[in-house]
Structure formats: structure tokens, C-alpha cells
mmCIF file of C-alpha atoms in Angstrom:
data_model
loop_
_atom_site.group_PDB
_atom_site.id
_atom_site.type_symbol
_atom_site.label_atom_id
_atom_site.label_comp_id
_atom_site.label_asym_id
_atom_site.label_seq_id
_atom_site.Cartn_x
_atom_site.Cartn_y
_atom_site.Cartn_z
ATOM 1 C CA UNK A 1 0.028 -0.009 0.016
ATOM 2 C CA UNK A 2 1.489 3.298 -0.970
ATOM 3 C CA UNK A 3 0.129 6.405 0.616
ATOM 4 C CA UNK A 4 1.394 9.969 0.735
ATOM 5 C CA UNK A 5 1.647 10.471 4.449
ATOM 6 C CA UNK A 6 4.209 13.260 4.575
ATOM 7 C CA UNK A 7 1.523 15.996 4.835
ATOM 8 C CA UNK A 8 -0.168 14.091 7.657
ATOM 9 C CA UNK A 9 3.135 13.739 9.516
ATOM 10 C CA UNK A 10 4.642 17.216 8.908
ATOM 11 C CA UNK A 11 1.552 19.422 8.559
ATOM 12 C CA UNK A 12 -1.073 17.655 10.587
ATOM 13 C CA UNK A 13 -3.217 17.214 7.454
ATOM 14 C CA UNK A 14 -6.655 15.602 8.071
ATOM 15 C CA UNK A 15 -6.231 16.024 11.831
ATOM 16 C CA UNK A 16 -9.191 16.060 14.130
ATOM 17 C CA UNK A 17 -10.641 19.607 14.300
ATOM 18 C CA UNK A 18 -9.743 19.977 17.986
ATOM 19 C CA UNK A 19 -6.023 19.562 17.146
ATOM 20 C CA UNK A 20 -6.120 22.114 14.301
ATOM 21 C CA UNK A 21 -7.276 25.038 16.389
ATOM 22 C CA UNK A 22 -5.541 25.352 19.734
ATOM 23 C CA UNK A 23 -7.342 26.822 22.740
ATOM 24 C CA UNK A 24 -5.474 29.211 25.059
ATOM 25 C CA UNK A 25 -7.305 30.701 28.025
ATOM 26 C CA UNK A 26 -10.585 29.496 26.506
ATOM 27 C CA UNK A 27 -9.971 31.372 23.200
ATOM 28 C CA UNK A 28 -9.688 29.296 19.981
ATOM 29 C CA UNK A 29 -6.549 30.265 17.994
ATOM 30 C CA UNK A 30 -7.318 29.325 14.352
ATOM 31 C CA UNK A 31 -4.816 26.902 12.780
ATOM 32 C CA UNK A 32 -2.413 27.138 15.691
ATOM 33 C CA UNK A 33 -2.118 23.326 15.685
ATOM 34 C CA UNK A 34 -0.943 23.262 12.082
ATOM 35 C CA UNK A 35 2.858 23.781 11.857
ATOM 36 C CA UNK A 36 4.011 26.309 9.240
ATOM 37 C CA UNK A 37 7.742 26.048 9.884
ATOM 38 C CA UNK A 38 10.288 23.665 11.235
ATOM 39 C CA UNK A 39 13.555 24.564 13.072
ATOM 40 C CA UNK A 40 16.305 22.690 11.275
ATOM 41 C CA UNK A 41 19.193 23.038 13.702
ATOM 42 C CA UNK A 42 20.035 21.274 16.931
ATOM 43 C CA UNK A 43 19.420 23.312 20.097
ATOM 44 C CA UNK A 44 23.135 23.222 20.734
ATOM 45 C CA UNK A 45 23.708 25.185 17.507
ATOM 46 C CA UNK A 46 21.327 27.978 18.460
ATOM 47 C CA UNK A 47 22.993 30.932 20.224
ATOM 48 C CA UNK A 48 20.737 33.912 19.395
ATOM 49 C CA UNK A 49 17.165 34.575 18.519
ATOM 50 C CA UNK A 50 18.314 35.406 14.958
ATOM 51 C CA UNK A 51 19.817 31.843 14.692
ATOM 52 C CA UNK A 52 16.288 30.518 15.183
ATOM 53 C CA UNK A 53 14.766 32.665 12.390
ATOM 54 C CA UNK A 54 17.730 31.901 10.082
ATOM 55 C CA UNK A 55 17.141 28.142 10.453
ATOM 56 C CA UNK A 56 13.401 27.994 9.988
ATOM 57 C CA UNK A 57 12.188 26.147 6.913
ATOM 58 C CA UNK A 58 8.609 26.250 5.574
ATOM 59 C CA UNK A 59 6.782 22.984 5.929
ATOM 60 C CA UNK A 60 5.973 22.703 2.259
ATOM 61 C CA UNK A 61 9.750 22.924 1.572
ATOM 62 C CA UNK A 62 10.431 20.344 4.296
ATOM 63 C CA UNK A 63 7.990 17.974 2.671
ATOM 64 C CA UNK A 64 9.798 18.292 -0.604
ATOM 65 C CA UNK A 65 13.100 17.251 0.923
ATOM 66 C CA UNK A 66 11.846 14.943 3.696
ATOM 67 C CA UNK A 67 8.655 13.567 2.186
ATOM 68 C CA UNK A 68 9.713 10.002 1.572
ATOM 69 C CA UNK A 69 8.158 8.594 4.701
ATOM 70 C CA UNK A 70 7.446 4.896 4.613
ATOM 71 C CA UNK A 71 5.954 4.380 8.055
ATOM 72 C CA UNK A 72 4.594 6.380 10.953
ATOM 73 C CA UNK A 73 3.458 5.042 14.266
ATOM 74 C CA UNK A 74 1.185 6.342 17.003
ATOM 75 C CA UNK A 75 1.317 5.580 20.684
ATOM 76 C CA UNK A 76 -1.478 4.366 22.974
ATOM 77 C CA UNK A 77 -2.012 6.893 25.705
ATOM 78 C CA UNK A 78 -4.298 6.331 28.691
ATOM 79 C CA UNK A 79 -4.939 9.285 30.987
ATOM 80 C CA UNK A 80 -5.844 7.570 34.215
ATOM 81 C CA UNK A 81 -6.845 10.826 35.933
ATOM 82 C CA UNK A 82 -9.378 11.508 33.089
ATOM 83 C CA UNK A 83 -10.342 7.867 32.525
ATOM 84 C CA UNK A 84 -9.690 8.447 28.841
ATOM 85 C CA UNK A 85 -7.660 6.695 26.180
ATOM 86 C CA UNK A 86 -6.366 8.631 23.226
ATOM 87 C CA UNK A 87 -6.728 6.870 19.907
ATOM 88 C CA UNK A 88 -8.920 3.953 20.879
ATOM 89 C CA UNK A 89 -8.787 2.495 17.342
ATOM 90 C CA UNK A 90 -5.104 2.998 16.532
ATOM 91 C CA UNK A 91 -3.497 0.009 14.887
ATOM 92 C CA UNK A 92 -0.299 -0.684 16.893
ATOM 93 C CA UNK A 93 2.986 -1.740 15.270
ATOM 94 C CA UNK A 94 4.151 -3.284 18.575
ATOM 95 C CA UNK A 95 1.673 -4.095 21.300
ATOM 96 C CA UNK A 96 1.521 -5.639 24.687
ATOM 97 C CA UNK A 97 -0.415 -8.739 25.613
ATOM 98 C CA UNK A 98 -1.289 -8.325 29.336
ATOM 99 C CA UNK A 99 -1.488 -11.337 31.567
ATOM 100 C CA UNK A 100 -1.419 -12.505 35.122
ATOM 101 C CA UNK A 101 1.825 -14.274 36.143
ATOM 102 C CA UNK A 102 2.003 -15.656 39.657
ATOM 103 C CA UNK A 103 -0.709 -13.278 40.892
ATOM 104 C CA UNK A 104 1.084 -10.293 39.386
ATOM 105 C CA UNK A 105 0.488 -8.143 36.306
ATOM 106 C CA UNK A 106 2.816 -9.337 33.563
ATOM 107 C CA UNK A 107 3.144 -8.740 29.869
ATOM 108 C CA UNK A 108 4.403 -10.139 26.612
ATOM 109 C CA UNK A 109 5.673 -7.798 23.906
ATOM 110 C CA UNK A 110 4.241 -8.680 20.541
ATOM 111 C CA UNK A 111 6.584 -7.726 17.685
ATOM 112 C CA UNK A 112 5.565 -10.192 15.037
ATOM 113 C CA UNK A 113 1.992 -8.994 14.329
ATOM 114 C CA UNK A 114 2.338 -5.344 13.287
ATOM 115 C CA UNK A 115 -0.723 -3.236 12.697
ATOM 116 C CA UNK A 116 -3.135 -6.046 13.346
ATOM 117 C CA UNK A 117 -4.169 -5.054 16.855
ATOM 118 C CA UNK A 118 -6.277 -2.038 17.827
ATOM 119 C CA UNK A 119 -5.219 -0.079 20.867
ATOM 120 C CA UNK A 120 -8.757 -0.388 22.376
ATOM 121 C CA UNK A 121 -8.460 -4.129 22.513
ATOM 122 C CA UNK A 122 -5.110 -3.867 24.289
ATOM 123 C CA UNK A 123 -6.601 -1.488 26.805
ATOM 124 C CA UNK A 124 -9.514 -3.891 27.384
ATOM 125 C CA UNK A 125 -6.998 -6.689 28.019
ATOM 126 C CA UNK A 126 -5.166 -4.522 30.571
ATOM 127 C CA UNK A 127 -8.393 -3.546 32.278
ATOM 128 C CA UNK A 128 -9.486 -7.116 32.614
ATOM 129 C CA UNK A 129 -6.152 -8.159 34.128
ATOM 130 C CA UNK A 130 -6.193 -5.275 36.580
ATOM 131 C CA UNK A 131 -9.750 -6.037 37.526
ATOM 132 C CA UNK A 132 -8.878 -9.657 38.219
ATOM 133 C CA UNK A 133 -6.119 -8.382 40.506
ATOM 134 C CA UNK A 134 -8.574 -6.084 42.363
ATOM 135 C CA UNK A 135 -7.887 -2.772 40.607
ATOM 136 C CA UNK A 136 -10.706 -0.909 38.852
ATOM 137 C CA UNK A 137 -9.645 1.626 36.236
ATOM 138 C CA UNK A 138 -13.076 3.236 36.283
ATOM 139 C CA UNK A 139 -12.747 4.372 39.963
ATOM 140 C CA UNK A 140 -10.193 6.582 41.646
ATOM 141 C CA UNK A 141 -7.209 4.779 40.142
ATOM 142 C CA UNK A 142 -3.659 5.780 41.068
ATOM 143 C CA UNK A 143 -0.817 4.332 39.031
ATOM 144 C CA UNK A 144 1.355 4.078 42.157
ATOM 145 C CA UNK A 145 -1.101 1.695 43.707
ATOM 146 C CA UNK A 146 -0.066 -1.193 41.379
ATOM 147 C CA UNK A 147 3.693 -0.902 41.605
ATOM 148 C CA UNK A 148 3.831 -3.783 44.087
ATOM 149 C CA UNK A 149 2.002 -6.192 41.724
ATOM 150 C CA UNK A 150 4.157 -5.733 38.640
ATOM 151 C CA UNK A 151 5.837 -8.845 37.326
ATOM 152 C CA UNK A 152 9.487 -8.587 36.260
ATOM 153 C CA UNK A 153 8.291 -8.912 32.616
ATOM 154 C CA UNK A 154 7.090 -5.284 32.870
ATOM 155 C CA UNK A 155 9.965 -2.831 32.386
ATOM 156 C CA UNK A 156 9.753 0.106 34.732
ATOM 157 C CA UNK A 157 12.036 3.082 34.533
ATOM 158 C CA UNK A 158 12.289 5.318 37.536
ATOM 159 C CA UNK A 159 12.221 9.097 37.133
#
């Protein structure tokens, strides 16, 4: 399947309306979520404000030189404090099969079935495992409350 996804990646083309117009202090700023320019230098190379302006490139020019994109992947984000998952139907390139291992929450990373699993199904799988362990995501859930039930198969990185 060949698709032209450069505009979707670089310019947010076909984005949901709420991502096109940003809201600041309750005021909608038209097209503020659509990038017009890209800074093409590393932050280490920027010394002055003029360096920023000198190294901005228009998005339509960037697409001409960096438009050969073969794949783009989205993450699965769950906001526990809002009880909301972003992108419930996203097809995941790599996903996690959640399971109970010795009465702890464990996981298996699935690398060999790209783009055949929707993020909503992965979330449902996680919810079912947590519920079986006595944790309900629909209530007052705090991520810290499950740290003691994580199997070693789950990689945890401290802050």
C-alpha cells in the first residue's frame, strides 16, 4: 500500500478539528495546531534569536526534501486521571499482551503481528487483568497503587 503520508506527519493534514485550532485561556486560535515552519538546527547550535529565524524552513519545503516517509506509528495513551484513552482504534505496530503471572500483572511484547491489533483491545485486556487483581480503572485509580503487583516482565524506569 502506497500512501502519501508526509503531509499528515509534517503538517497535521486531516487532523481532528480539535487539534487544528488550539485553545489558550478559553480562546480558539485558528490553525495554531498546524505547523508552518520547522527549526532545522540542533538546540546546541542555536545561540541567538536570529539563529532561530535563520534556520526555519517552511513545511511545504520540508515535505519536498523529507517527504519520503514509509511508516509512521502512533502511541497508545491512557490518561488515568481523566479515565480516557487517546486513539482507541489505533493500529499498533508493537503491542503488549497483558497477563497474570504468579498473581502479578505481567506482559508479553508482541513484535511479530504489526498493525493487526487495535489499541482499544489492548486497553480492554489490561483492564481485565487489573480487575482480576482487584484494581478498577473506572474508579479513583492511582498508578502508584499497582507498583507492588508488577511482574518482572514489565519494564519500569524510575524518574
